[in-house]
Amino acid sequence: MEEKKEISQKKGTRISRDEILFLLSEEPLDSLIERAYAVKVAEIGKRVSLRALIEWSSVCSKNCYYCGIRRGNSALARYRMSEDEIVSLALKAHKDGYGNLVLQSGEIESDENTSFVERVLKRIAASLGDDFGVTLSLGEQTDEVFERWREAGAHRYLLRIETSNRELYSKIHPQECSWERRRNCLRSLRKCGYQVGTGVMCALPGQTIEDLADDIIFFAEEDIDMIGMGPYIPHPATPLGQGEVLDEAAKRERFDLALRMIAVARIALGDVNIASTTALQALDPQGREKGILAGANVIMPNVTDSKYNESYNLYADKPRSDSACGEDVGKLSHLVESIGEKLLVGERGDSPHYKARGGDLV
Ligand code: SAH
Ligand code: SF4
């Protein structure tokens, strides 16, 4: 514990591991949220970044025990959008007021997939230029692939470590998945010049409050720019989620824990981008707004055609796409204004932490 505390203070958490633990487990939720929101306003302002999320393929070569689109779920109809479909959706999102997008999919490591994504990125960059931000969330890849995609126009990459506890990681993944490789990918992404995002699931079976405190210290040690965390939600067609249905009390508990993690991450890390995730919304219809008021500053409405939603069910009761995205930007602006914040329509929404560490924004 002493050693951890020293590391966390050297590498940049603003509060000690003991304080992180206290805030996660004992501080009353209301006062925790109030303190985190004050840090958010001081570091980021009353501003919320907007990203368009495109779930462009549900084909995945991996078999993570918790995920509904794992390779072993043979009941799922798989899809992959065409190059033209993705590019026109990106152009539509831009027209509708989005200043950036996130391309997310299952994990495929192949030359064909690398070139496919590269072509999509080049076409988006050719049409929309560098003022339009592109984030990738396509799983683990080699350094060469990360470099090619960065060259082709991607600015940010999201790769959740899922848990900083290696032992817990090995319990929720098959043997062929390596925690070290995932962590090394985060380091490669940083070397390639990406704004690097990671995150964890909260309330995993066997996860402790100490694990969650260490997750926040992990974010600081790896000097992460963007964080996406959400509650773990069981999926019935997975080995981990089989037979588990959350009752209302369990949903509330999980939701509160995820809010606590957002709040403590904001207090401990300061100027990073923190997403108010879809999984929060799955547990509470006002989850997104509550996430912002607990210290998050990014929302990512799903603009994928709703015909694909059934085939991209990572977890049970995942919210459907926000249908016509043009209409939604206006609606979302009002929603965000209703909690006293401003939605950054048409902006790239870069991480202030990346700028502060001297990252190159092109
Ligand atoms: N294949 C890529 C990106 C898609 S999965 C990757 O794995 O990085 C995106 C995220 O969905 C995962 O990182 C995981 O944290 C989350 N996820 C998957 N199953 C989930 C579940 N049952 N509950 C909550 N989040 C889940
Ligand atoms: Fe595939 Fe990502 Fe789901 Fe794992 S979490 S099975 S890599 S989509």
mmCIF file of C-alpha atoms and ligand atoms in Angstrom:
data_model
loop_
_atom_site.group_PDB
_atom_site.id
_atom_site.type_symbol
_atom_site.label_atom_id
_atom_site.label_comp_id
_atom_site.label_asym_id
_atom_site.label_seq_id
_atom_site.Cartn_x
_atom_site.Cartn_y
_atom_site.Cartn_z
ATOM 1 C CA MET A 1 0.000 0.000 0.000
ATOM 2 C CA GLU A 2 2.799 2.441 0.937
ATOM 3 C CA GLU A 3 4.559 1.736 -2.325
ATOM 4 C CA LYS A 4 1.354 2.272 -4.356
ATOM 5 C CA LYS A 5 0.691 5.553 -2.577
ATOM 6 C CA GLU A 6 4.135 6.809 -3.459
ATOM 7 C CA ILE A 7 3.762 5.838 -7.090
ATOM 8 C CA SER A 8 0.360 7.483 -7.358
ATOM 9 C CA GLN A 9 1.689 10.737 -5.954
ATOM 10 C CA LYS A 10 4.753 10.713 -8.207
ATOM 11 C CA LYS A 11 2.837 9.924 -11.359
ATOM 12 C CA GLY A 12 0.038 12.362 -11.011
ATOM 13 C CA THR A 13 -3.114 11.443 -9.077
ATOM 14 C CA ARG A 14 -4.031 14.605 -7.216
ATOM 15 C CA ILE A 15 -5.097 12.681 -4.122
ATOM 16 C CA SER A 16 -3.621 9.676 -2.314
ATOM 17 C CA ARG A 17 -4.768 6.064 -2.723
ATOM 18 C CA ASP A 18 -6.232 6.201 0.787
ATOM 19 C CA GLU A 19 -8.330 9.215 -0.129
ATOM 20 C CA ILE A 20 -9.443 7.562 -3.364
ATOM 21 C CA LEU A 21 -10.545 4.552 -1.318
ATOM 22 C CA PHE A 22 -12.375 6.740 1.181
ATOM 23 C CA LEU A 23 -14.208 8.661 -1.553
ATOM 24 C CA LEU A 24 -15.207 5.444 -3.341
ATOM 25 C CA SER A 25 -16.530 3.705 -0.262
ATOM 26 C CA GLU A 26 -17.445 6.144 2.500
ATOM 27 C CA GLU A 27 -18.018 9.697 1.301
ATOM 28 C CA PRO A 28 -21.766 10.421 0.958
ATOM 29 C CA LEU A 29 -22.676 10.289 -2.743
ATOM 30 C CA ASP A 30 -24.205 13.800 -2.838
ATOM 31 C CA SER A 31 -21.161 15.572 -1.453
ATOM 32 C CA LEU A 32 -18.820 13.474 -3.613
ATOM 33 C CA ILE A 33 -20.738 14.503 -6.733
ATOM 34 C CA GLU A 34 -20.748 18.149 -5.686
ATOM 35 C CA ARG A 35 -16.975 18.145 -5.199
ATOM 36 C CA ALA A 36 -16.344 16.343 -8.510
ATOM 37 C CA TYR A 37 -18.604 18.715 -10.430
ATOM 38 C CA ALA A 38 -16.721 21.717 -9.029
ATOM 39 C CA VAL A 39 -13.442 20.186 -10.334
ATOM 40 C CA LYS A 40 -15.078 19.518 -13.709
ATOM 41 C CA VAL A 41 -16.248 23.136 -13.999
ATOM 42 C CA ALA A 42 -12.818 24.469 -12.973
ATOM 43 C CA GLU A 43 -10.863 22.220 -15.388
ATOM 44 C CA ILE A 44 -13.214 21.921 -18.358
ATOM 45 C CA GLY A 45 -15.883 24.590 -17.881
ATOM 46 C CA LYS A 46 -19.618 24.037 -18.157
ATOM 47 C CA ARG A 47 -19.066 22.372 -21.501
ATOM 48 C CA VAL A 48 -19.966 18.956 -22.857
ATOM 49 C CA SER A 49 -18.248 17.424 -25.889
ATOM 50 C CA LEU A 50 -20.306 15.536 -28.401
ATOM 51 C CA ARG A 51 -19.227 12.484 -30.412
ATOM 52 C CA ALA A 52 -21.177 10.453 -32.967
ATOM 53 C CA LEU A 53 -20.745 6.739 -32.274
ATOM 54 C CA ILE A 54 -20.792 4.423 -35.291
ATOM 55 C CA GLU A 55 -20.831 0.703 -34.466
ATOM 56 C CA TRP A 56 -19.758 -0.383 -37.928
ATOM 57 C CA SER A 57 -19.146 -4.118 -37.439
ATOM 58 C CA SER A 58 -20.183 -6.809 -34.979
ATOM 59 C CA VAL A 59 -17.667 -9.320 -36.312
ATOM 60 C CA CYS A 60 -15.213 -10.184 -33.534
ATOM 61 C CA SER A 61 -12.416 -12.728 -33.298
ATOM 62 C CA LYS A 62 -12.349 -12.641 -29.491
ATOM 63 C CA ASN A 63 -14.312 -14.438 -26.850
ATOM 64 C CA CYS A 64 -14.381 -12.133 -23.806
ATOM 65 C CA TYR A 65 -16.566 -13.899 -21.218
ATOM 66 C CA TYR A 66 -18.821 -10.877 -20.575
ATOM 67 C CA CYS A 67 -19.530 -9.538 -24.057
ATOM 68 C CA GLY A 68 -22.652 -10.210 -26.126
ATOM 69 C CA ILE A 69 -20.845 -9.990 -29.470
ATOM 70 C CA ARG A 70 -18.121 -12.472 -28.489
ATOM 71 C CA ARG A 71 -17.102 -14.935 -31.236
ATOM 72 C CA GLY A 72 -18.810 -17.820 -29.425
ATOM 73 C CA ASN A 73 -22.284 -16.249 -29.506
ATOM 74 C CA SER A 74 -23.522 -18.168 -32.552
ATOM 75 C CA ALA A 75 -27.087 -16.870 -32.132
ATOM 76 C CA LEU A 76 -25.993 -13.397 -33.258
ATOM 77 C CA ALA A 77 -26.478 -12.277 -36.889
ATOM 78 C CA ARG A 78 -23.192 -10.528 -37.726
ATOM 79 C CA TYR A 79 -22.896 -7.453 -39.948
ATOM 80 C CA ARG A 80 -20.197 -5.245 -41.356
ATOM 81 C CA MET A 81 -21.166 -1.940 -42.922
ATOM 82 C CA SER A 82 -19.665 -1.166 -46.340
ATOM 83 C CA GLU A 83 -17.007 1.497 -46.862
ATOM 84 C CA ASP A 84 -19.547 3.728 -48.614
ATOM 85 C CA GLU A 85 -22.069 3.270 -45.819
ATOM 86 C CA ILE A 86 -19.584 4.315 -43.131
ATOM 87 C CA VAL A 87 -18.304 7.309 -45.085
ATOM 88 C CA SER A 88 -21.789 8.593 -45.880
ATOM 89 C CA LEU A 89 -22.836 8.180 -42.256
ATOM 90 C CA ALA A 90 -19.762 10.199 -41.221
ATOM 91 C CA LEU A 91 -20.679 12.944 -43.706
ATOM 92 C CA LYS A 92 -24.262 12.953 -42.452
ATOM 93 C CA ALA A 93 -23.102 13.203 -38.838
ATOM 94 C CA HIS A 94 -20.903 16.177 -39.808
ATOM 95 C CA LYS A 95 -23.821 17.861 -41.591
ATOM 96 C CA ASP A 96 -26.009 17.301 -38.550
ATOM 97 C CA GLY A 97 -23.607 19.151 -36.255
ATOM 98 C CA TYR A 98 -21.163 16.517 -35.009
ATOM 99 C CA GLY A 99 -17.548 17.722 -35.002
ATOM 100 C CA ASN A 100 -16.101 14.253 -34.554
ATOM 101 C CA LEU A 101 -16.969 10.582 -34.496
ATOM 102 C CA VAL A 102 -16.032 7.268 -32.920
ATOM 103 C CA LEU A 103 -15.687 4.172 -35.109
ATOM 104 C CA GLN A 104 -16.195 1.086 -32.968
ATOM 105 C CA SER A 105 -16.325 -2.624 -33.813
ATOM 106 C CA GLY A 106 -15.338 -6.094 -32.714
ATOM 107 C CA GLU A 107 -11.649 -6.897 -32.873
ATOM 108 C CA ILE A 108 -10.220 -8.192 -36.151
ATOM 109 C CA GLU A 109 -6.510 -8.402 -36.857
ATOM 110 C CA SER A 110 -6.054 -8.944 -40.590
ATOM 111 C CA ASP A 111 -4.491 -7.140 -43.546
ATOM 112 C CA GLU A 112 -7.904 -6.905 -45.130
ATOM 113 C CA ASN A 113 -9.430 -5.211 -42.059
ATOM 114 C CA THR A 114 -6.451 -2.877 -41.662
ATOM 115 C CA SER A 115 -6.704 -1.721 -45.277
ATOM 116 C CA PHE A 116 -10.488 -1.405 -45.069
ATOM 117 C CA VAL A 117 -10.269 0.918 -42.039
ATOM 118 C CA GLU A 118 -7.384 2.806 -43.634
ATOM 119 C CA ARG A 119 -9.442 3.504 -46.755
ATOM 120 C CA VAL A 120 -12.405 4.672 -44.674
ATOM 121 C CA LEU A 121 -10.162 7.020 -42.653
ATOM 122 C CA LYS A 122 -8.550 8.491 -45.773
ATOM 123 C CA ARG A 123 -11.928 9.128 -47.379
ATOM 124 C CA ILE A 124 -13.274 10.838 -44.242
ATOM 125 C CA ALA A 125 -10.111 12.968 -43.944
ATOM 126 C CA ALA A 126 -10.263 13.887 -47.649
ATOM 127 C CA SER A 127 -13.848 15.130 -47.280
ATOM 128 C CA LEU A 128 -13.825 16.675 -43.823
ATOM 129 C CA GLY A 129 -10.171 17.528 -43.141
ATOM 130 C CA ASP A 130 -8.393 17.700 -39.807
ATOM 131 C CA ASP A 131 -10.992 19.902 -38.126
ATOM 132 C CA PHE A 132 -13.182 16.833 -37.919
ATOM 133 C CA GLY A 133 -12.017 14.459 -35.179
ATOM 134 C CA VAL A 134 -11.880 10.683 -35.558
ATOM 135 C CA THR A 135 -11.621 8.234 -32.666
ATOM 136 C CA LEU A 136 -11.091 4.514 -33.185
ATOM 137 C CA SER A 137 -12.161 1.724 -30.838
ATOM 138 C CA LEU A 138 -11.167 -1.403 -32.742
ATOM 139 C CA GLY A 139 -9.340 -3.454 -30.138
ATOM 140 C CA GLU A 140 -5.737 -4.619 -29.889
ATOM 141 C CA GLN A 141 -3.533 -4.228 -32.967
ATOM 142 C CA THR A 142 0.167 -4.184 -33.827
ATOM 143 C CA ASP A 143 2.237 -0.975 -33.645
ATOM 144 C CA GLU A 144 2.351 -0.925 -37.431
ATOM 145 C CA VAL A 145 -1.434 -0.969 -37.714
ATOM 146 C CA PHE A 146 -1.824 1.783 -35.112
ATOM 147 C CA GLU A 147 0.690 3.857 -37.095
ATOM 148 C CA ARG A 148 -1.055 3.286 -40.420
ATOM 149 C CA TRP A 149 -4.419 4.331 -39.007
ATOM 150 C CA ARG A 150 -2.929 7.406 -37.325
ATOM 151 C CA GLU A 151 -1.297 8.378 -40.641
ATOM 152 C CA ALA A 152 -4.618 7.857 -42.422
ATOM 153 C CA GLY A 153 -6.338 10.408 -40.181
ATOM 154 C CA ALA A 154 -7.342 8.934 -36.787
ATOM 155 C CA HIS A 155 -6.706 11.233 -33.800
ATOM 156 C CA ARG A 156 -7.840 9.254 -30.772
ATOM 157 C CA TYR A 157 -8.076 5.613 -29.722
ATOM 158 C CA LEU A 158 -10.188 3.982 -27.017
ATOM 159 C CA LEU A 159 -9.025 0.688 -25.586
ATOM 160 C CA ARG A 160 -10.373 -0.165 -22.168
ATOM 161 C CA ILE A 161 -8.051 -2.122 -19.915
ATOM 162 C CA GLU A 162 -11.344 -3.488 -18.436
ATOM 163 C CA THR A 163 -9.678 -3.930 -15.007
ATOM 164 C CA SER A 164 -6.199 -3.048 -13.779
ATOM 165 C CA ASN A 165 -6.181 -6.254 -11.691
ATOM 166 C CA ARG A 166 -4.396 -8.859 -13.861
ATOM 167 C CA GLU A 167 -5.812 -11.762 -11.883
ATOM 168 C CA LEU A 168 -9.385 -10.522 -12.291
ATOM 169 C CA TYR A 169 -8.661 -9.851 -15.980
ATOM 170 C CA SER A 170 -7.641 -13.481 -16.429
ATOM 171 C CA LYS A 171 -10.923 -14.622 -14.840
ATOM 172 C CA ILE A 172 -13.117 -12.688 -17.287
ATOM 173 C CA HIS A 173 -11.134 -13.502 -20.430
ATOM 174 C CA PRO A 174 -10.029 -16.717 -22.108
ATOM 175 C CA GLN A 175 -6.394 -17.696 -21.731
ATOM 176 C CA GLU A 176 -5.364 -16.365 -25.127
ATOM 177 C CA CYS A 177 -6.135 -12.784 -23.988
ATOM 178 C CA SER A 178 -3.195 -11.023 -22.377
ATOM 179 C CA TRP A 179 -3.493 -8.096 -19.961
ATOM 180 C CA GLU A 180 0.133 -7.180 -20.710
ATOM 181 C CA ARG A 181 -0.547 -6.978 -24.428
ATOM 182 C CA ARG A 182 -3.515 -4.680 -23.824
ATOM 183 C CA ARG A 183 -1.447 -2.417 -21.564
ATOM 184 C CA ASN A 184 1.382 -2.410 -24.108
ATOM 185 C CA CYS A 185 -1.093 -1.406 -26.818
ATOM 186 C CA LEU A 186 -1.990 1.662 -24.727
ATOM 187 C CA ARG A 187 1.713 2.557 -24.599
ATOM 188 C CA SER A 188 2.131 2.048 -28.366
ATOM 189 C CA LEU A 189 -0.855 4.270 -29.042
ATOM 190 C CA ARG A 190 0.745 6.996 -26.976
ATOM 191 C CA LYS A 191 4.018 6.629 -28.900
ATOM 192 C CA CYS A 192 2.111 6.915 -32.195
ATOM 193 C CA GLY A 193 0.726 10.282 -31.062
ATOM 194 C CA TYR A 194 -2.878 9.329 -30.388
ATOM 195 C CA GLN A 195 -4.989 10.863 -27.651
ATOM 196 C CA VAL A 196 -5.261 7.691 -25.616
ATOM 197 C CA GLY A 197 -8.440 6.537 -23.932
ATOM 198 C CA THR A 198 -8.952 3.628 -21.606
ATOM 199 C CA GLY A 199 -11.415 2.566 -18.935
ATOM 200 C CA VAL A 200 -12.883 -0.224 -16.887
ATOM 201 C CA MET A 201 -16.143 -1.943 -16.102
ATOM 202 C CA CYS A 202 -17.425 -1.435 -12.548
ATOM 203 C CA ALA A 203 -19.126 -4.120 -10.446
ATOM 204 C CA LEU A 204 -17.465 -7.073 -12.165
ATOM 205 C CA PRO A 205 -17.869 -10.329 -10.214
ATOM 206 C CA GLY A 206 -15.077 -10.534 -7.634
ATOM 207 C CA GLN A 207 -13.990 -6.905 -8.121
ATOM 208 C CA THR A 208 -13.194 -4.997 -4.913
ATOM 209 C CA ILE A 209 -13.142 -1.299 -4.030
ATOM 210 C CA GLU A 210 -9.338 -1.635 -3.831
ATOM 211 C CA ASP A 211 -9.352 -2.823 -7.463
ATOM 212 C CA LEU A 212 -11.348 0.253 -8.486
ATOM 213 C CA ALA A 213 -8.975 2.572 -6.596
ATOM 214 C CA ASP A 214 -6.068 0.903 -8.402
ATOM 215 C CA ASP A 215 -7.886 1.417 -11.715
ATOM 216 C CA ILE A 216 -7.820 5.177 -11.138
ATOM 217 C CA ILE A 217 -4.142 5.008 -10.186
ATOM 218 C CA PHE A 218 -3.514 2.993 -13.373
ATOM 219 C CA PHE A 219 -5.074 5.818 -15.446
ATOM 220 C CA ALA A 220 -2.687 8.290 -13.811
ATOM 221 C CA GLU A 221 0.376 6.067 -14.159
ATOM 222 C CA GLU A 222 -0.297 5.543 -17.851
ATOM 223 C CA ASP A 223 -0.961 9.293 -18.249
ATOM 224 C CA ILE A 224 -4.282 8.591 -19.961
ATOM 225 C CA ASP A 225 -6.087 11.391 -21.850
ATOM 226 C CA MET A 226 -9.636 10.031 -21.983
ATOM 227 C CA ILE A 227 -11.652 7.716 -19.794
ATOM 228 C CA GLY A 228 -14.740 5.636 -20.497
ATOM 229 C CA MET A 229 -16.115 3.654 -17.573
ATOM 230 C CA GLY A 230 -19.448 2.055 -17.028
ATOM 231 C CA PRO A 231 -21.228 -0.569 -15.006
ATOM 232 C CA TYR A 232 -20.758 -4.203 -15.998
ATOM 233 C CA ILE A 233 -24.183 -5.398 -17.189
ATOM 234 C CA PRO A 234 -24.674 -9.170 -17.525
ATOM 235 C CA HIS A 235 -25.591 -10.506 -20.984
ATOM 236 C CA PRO A 236 -27.570 -13.777 -20.891
ATOM 237 C CA ALA A 237 -25.714 -15.325 -23.857
ATOM 238 C CA THR A 238 -22.275 -15.074 -22.235
ATOM 239 C CA PRO A 239 -20.426 -17.356 -19.808
ATOM 240 C CA LEU A 240 -20.165 -14.563 -17.203
ATOM 241 C CA GLY A 241 -23.722 -13.249 -17.529
ATOM 242 C CA GLN A 242 -25.612 -16.518 -17.963
ATOM 243 C CA GLY A 243 -28.684 -16.688 -15.739
ATOM 244 C CA GLU A 244 -27.957 -13.362 -14.038
ATOM 245 C CA VAL A 245 -30.688 -10.730 -14.234
ATOM 246 C CA LEU A 246 -30.212 -7.482 -12.329
ATOM 247 C CA ASP A 247 -33.180 -6.482 -10.152
ATOM 248 C CA GLU A 248 -33.957 -2.798 -9.574
ATOM 249 C CA ALA A 249 -31.912 -2.610 -6.364
ATOM 250 C CA ALA A 250 -28.872 -4.175 -8.065
ATOM 251 C CA LYS A 251 -29.229 -1.768 -11.001
ATOM 252 C CA ARG A 252 -29.329 1.218 -8.630
ATOM 253 C CA GLU A 253 -26.297 -0.023 -6.720
ATOM 254 C CA ARG A 254 -24.299 -0.560 -9.912
ATOM 255 C CA PHE A 255 -25.332 2.794 -11.284
ATOM 256 C CA ASP A 256 -24.237 4.583 -8.103
ATOM 257 C CA LEU A 257 -20.900 2.782 -8.120
ATOM 258 C CA ALA A 258 -20.257 3.832 -11.728
ATOM 259 C CA LEU A 259 -21.159 7.448 -10.826
ATOM 260 C CA ARG A 260 -18.741 7.275 -7.905
ATOM 261 C CA MET A 261 -15.972 6.100 -10.231
ATOM 262 C CA ILE A 262 -16.610 9.019 -12.602
ATOM 263 C CA ALA A 263 -16.599 11.476 -9.701
ATOM 264 C CA VAL A 264 -13.425 10.134 -8.095
ATOM 265 C CA ALA A 265 -11.643 9.928 -11.464
ATOM 266 C CA ARG A 266 -12.460 13.609 -12.046
ATOM 267 C CA ILE A 267 -11.190 14.617 -8.600
ATOM 268 C CA ALA A 268 -8.044 12.483 -8.869
ATOM 269 C CA LEU A 269 -7.130 13.231 -12.496
ATOM 270 C CA GLY A 270 -8.420 16.752 -13.202
ATOM 271 C CA ASP A 271 -8.198 17.651 -16.880
ATOM 272 C CA VAL A 272 -8.940 14.352 -18.671
ATOM 273 C CA ASN A 273 -11.949 13.748 -20.916
ATOM 274 C CA ILE A 274 -14.451 11.478 -19.159
ATOM 275 C CA ALA A 275 -17.384 9.946 -21.016
ATOM 276 C CA SER A 276 -20.859 9.613 -19.630
ATOM 277 C CA THR A 277 -21.382 6.176 -21.159
ATOM 278 C CA THR A 278 -24.285 4.379 -22.818
ATOM 279 C CA ALA A 279 -24.129 1.658 -20.155
ATOM 280 C CA LEU A 280 -25.079 4.309 -17.556
ATOM 281 C CA GLN A 281 -28.106 5.153 -19.656
ATOM 282 C CA ALA A 282 -28.998 1.463 -19.790
ATOM 283 C CA LEU A 283 -29.479 1.468 -16.007
ATOM 284 C CA ASP A 284 -31.135 4.876 -15.654
ATOM 285 C CA PRO A 285 -32.966 6.897 -18.346
ATOM 286 C CA GLN A 286 -31.309 10.066 -17.017
ATOM 287 C CA GLY A 287 -27.962 8.292 -16.655
ATOM 288 C CA ARG A 288 -26.173 10.469 -19.191
ATOM 289 C CA GLU A 289 -27.099 13.759 -17.488
ATOM 290 C CA LYS A 290 -26.315 12.356 -14.054
ATOM 291 C CA GLY A 291 -22.900 11.279 -15.358
ATOM 292 C CA ILE A 292 -22.157 14.855 -16.474
ATOM 293 C CA LEU A 293 -23.202 16.272 -13.117
ATOM 294 C CA ALA A 294 -20.856 13.753 -11.454
ATOM 295 C CA GLY A 295 -17.879 15.055 -13.462
ATOM 296 C CA ALA A 296 -18.084 13.571 -16.991
ATOM 297 C CA ASN A 297 -17.740 15.916 -19.998
ATOM 298 C CA VAL A 298 -18.371 13.769 -23.085
ATOM 299 C CA ILE A 299 -21.499 12.174 -24.523
ATOM 300 C CA MET A 300 -21.511 9.757 -27.440
ATOM 301 C CA PRO A 301 -24.948 9.274 -29.007
ATOM 302 C CA ASN A 302 -25.158 6.202 -31.182
ATOM 303 C CA VAL A 303 -25.888 7.227 -34.795
ATOM 304 C CA THR A 304 -25.674 3.710 -36.283
ATOM 305 C CA ASP A 305 -28.774 2.727 -38.286
ATOM 306 C CA SER A 306 -31.117 1.065 -35.785
ATOM 307 C CA LYS A 307 -31.471 -1.964 -38.093
ATOM 308 C CA TYR A 308 -28.048 -3.026 -36.785
ATOM 309 C CA ASN A 309 -28.809 -2.543 -33.067
ATOM 310 C CA GLU A 310 -29.864 -6.121 -32.337
ATOM 311 C CA SER A 311 -26.560 -7.348 -33.712
ATOM 312 C CA TYR A 312 -24.460 -5.076 -31.510
ATOM 313 C CA ASN A 313 -25.795 -5.985 -28.104
ATOM 314 C CA LEU A 314 -22.715 -5.880 -25.898
ATOM 315 C CA TYR A 315 -24.935 -6.248 -22.801
ATOM 316 C CA ALA A 316 -28.613 -6.678 -21.836
ATOM 317 C CA ASP A 317 -31.024 -3.727 -22.414
ATOM 318 C CA LYS A 318 -28.469 -1.691 -24.366
ATOM 319 C CA PRO A 319 -30.223 1.522 -25.515
ATOM 320 C CA ARG A 320 -31.098 1.681 -29.199
ATOM 321 C CA SER A 321 -29.561 4.203 -31.629
ATOM 322 C CA ASP A 322 -30.616 7.825 -31.313
ATOM 323 C CA SER A 323 -32.616 7.649 -34.581
ATOM 324 C CA ALA A 324 -32.361 10.750 -36.808
ATOM 325 C CA CYS A 325 -29.124 12.294 -35.617
ATOM 326 C CA GLY A 326 -29.887 15.740 -37.104
ATOM 327 C CA GLU A 327 -32.896 16.143 -34.890
ATOM 328 C CA ASP A 328 -31.011 14.723 -31.959
ATOM 329 C CA VAL A 329 -28.243 17.333 -31.847
ATOM 330 C CA GLY A 330 -30.886 20.018 -31.275
ATOM 331 C CA LYS A 331 -32.632 17.881 -28.685
ATOM 332 C CA LEU A 332 -29.365 17.007 -26.995
ATOM 333 C CA SER A 333 -28.387 20.682 -26.847
ATOM 334 C CA HIS A 334 -31.604 21.421 -24.984
ATOM 335 C CA LEU A 335 -31.092 18.471 -22.691
ATOM 336 C CA VAL A 336 -27.572 19.612 -21.832
ATOM 337 C CA GLU A 337 -28.749 23.228 -21.391
ATOM 338 C CA SER A 338 -31.429 22.005 -18.994
ATOM 339 C CA ILE A 339 -28.666 20.990 -16.573
ATOM 340 C CA GLY A 340 -26.836 24.302 -16.983
ATOM 341 C CA GLU A 341 -24.179 23.120 -19.454
ATOM 342 C CA LYS A 342 -23.355 23.905 -23.084
ATOM 343 C CA LEU A 343 -23.091 21.239 -25.794
ATOM 344 C CA LEU A 344 -20.063 21.749 -28.056
ATOM 345 C CA VAL A 345 -21.770 21.340 -31.418
ATOM 346 C CA GLY A 346 -19.426 21.012 -34.408
ATOM 347 C CA GLU A 347 -16.251 20.798 -32.316
ATOM 348 C CA ARG A 348 -13.507 18.161 -32.284
ATOM 349 C CA GLY A 349 -13.534 17.988 -28.489
ATOM 350 C CA ASP A 350 -9.864 17.165 -27.860
ATOM 351 C CA SER A 351 -8.693 16.149 -24.408
ATOM 352 C CA PRO A 352 -7.270 19.129 -22.457
ATOM 353 C CA HIS A 353 -4.892 16.642 -20.804
ATOM 354 C CA TYR A 354 -3.401 15.718 -24.192
ATOM 355 C CA LYS A 355 -2.874 19.400 -24.976
ATOM 356 C CA ALA A 356 -1.291 19.960 -21.541
ATOM 357 C CA ARG A 357 1.193 17.129 -22.098
ATOM 358 C CA GLY A 358 2.215 18.756 -25.383
ATOM 359 C CA GLY A 359 0.378 16.441 -27.794
ATOM 360 C CA ASP A 360 0.281 17.361 -31.475
ATOM 361 C CA LEU A 361 -3.319 18.106 -32.393
ATOM 362 C CA VAL A 362 -3.007 17.504 -36.162
HETATM 363 N N1 SAH B 1 -13.845 -4.703 -29.460
HETATM 364 C C1 SAH B 1 -13.378 -3.473 -28.934
HETATM 365 C C2 SAH B 1 -14.438 -2.399 -28.852
HETATM 366 C C3 SAH B 1 -15.872 -2.853 -28.670
HETATM 367 S S1 SAH B 1 -16.279 -3.478 -27.101
HETATM 368 C C4 SAH B 1 -12.742 -3.688 -27.569
HETATM 369 O O1 SAH B 1 -13.034 -4.691 -26.933
HETATM 370 O O2 SAH B 1 -11.946 -2.838 -27.175
HETATM 371 C C5 SAH B 1 -16.363 -1.961 -26.168
HETATM 372 C C6 SAH B 1 -16.494 -2.107 -24.676
HETATM 373 O O3 SAH B 1 -17.757 -2.661 -24.328
HETATM 374 C C7 SAH B 1 -15.519 -3.052 -24.004
HETATM 375 O O4 SAH B 1 -14.269 -2.449 -23.818
HETATM 376 C C8 SAH B 1 -16.233 -3.372 -22.689
HETATM 377 O O5 SAH B 1 -15.737 -2.573 -21.619
HETATM 378 C C9 SAH B 1 -17.698 -2.997 -22.972
HETATM 379 N N2 SAH B 1 -18.577 -4.146 -22.676
HETATM 380 C C10 SAH B 1 -18.602 -5.357 -23.266
HETATM 381 N N3 SAH B 1 -19.477 -6.184 -22.646
HETATM 382 C C11 SAH B 1 -20.019 -5.474 -21.607
HETATM 383 C C12 SAH B 1 -20.968 -5.775 -20.582
HETATM 384 N N4 SAH B 1 -21.536 -6.977 -20.495
HETATM 385 N N5 SAH B 1 -21.278 -4.780 -19.702
HETATM 386 C C13 SAH B 1 -20.712 -3.555 -19.793
HETATM 387 N N6 SAH B 1 -19.803 -3.227 -20.730
HETATM 388 C C14 SAH B 1 -19.453 -4.167 -21.628
HETATM 389 FE FE1 SF4 B 2 -14.902 -8.572 -28.990
HETATM 390 FE FE2 SF4 B 2 -14.509 -6.205 -27.721
HETATM 391 FE FE3 SF4 B 2 -16.590 -7.810 -27.113
HETATM 392 FE FE4 SF4 B 2 -14.133 -8.583 -26.419
HETATM 393 S S1 SF4 B 2 -15.245 -6.757 -25.670
HETATM 394 S S2 SF4 B 2 -15.682 -9.887 -27.393
HETATM 395 S S3 SF4 B 2 -12.945 -7.795 -28.160
HETATM 396 S S4 SF4 B 2 -16.235 -6.766 -29.044
#
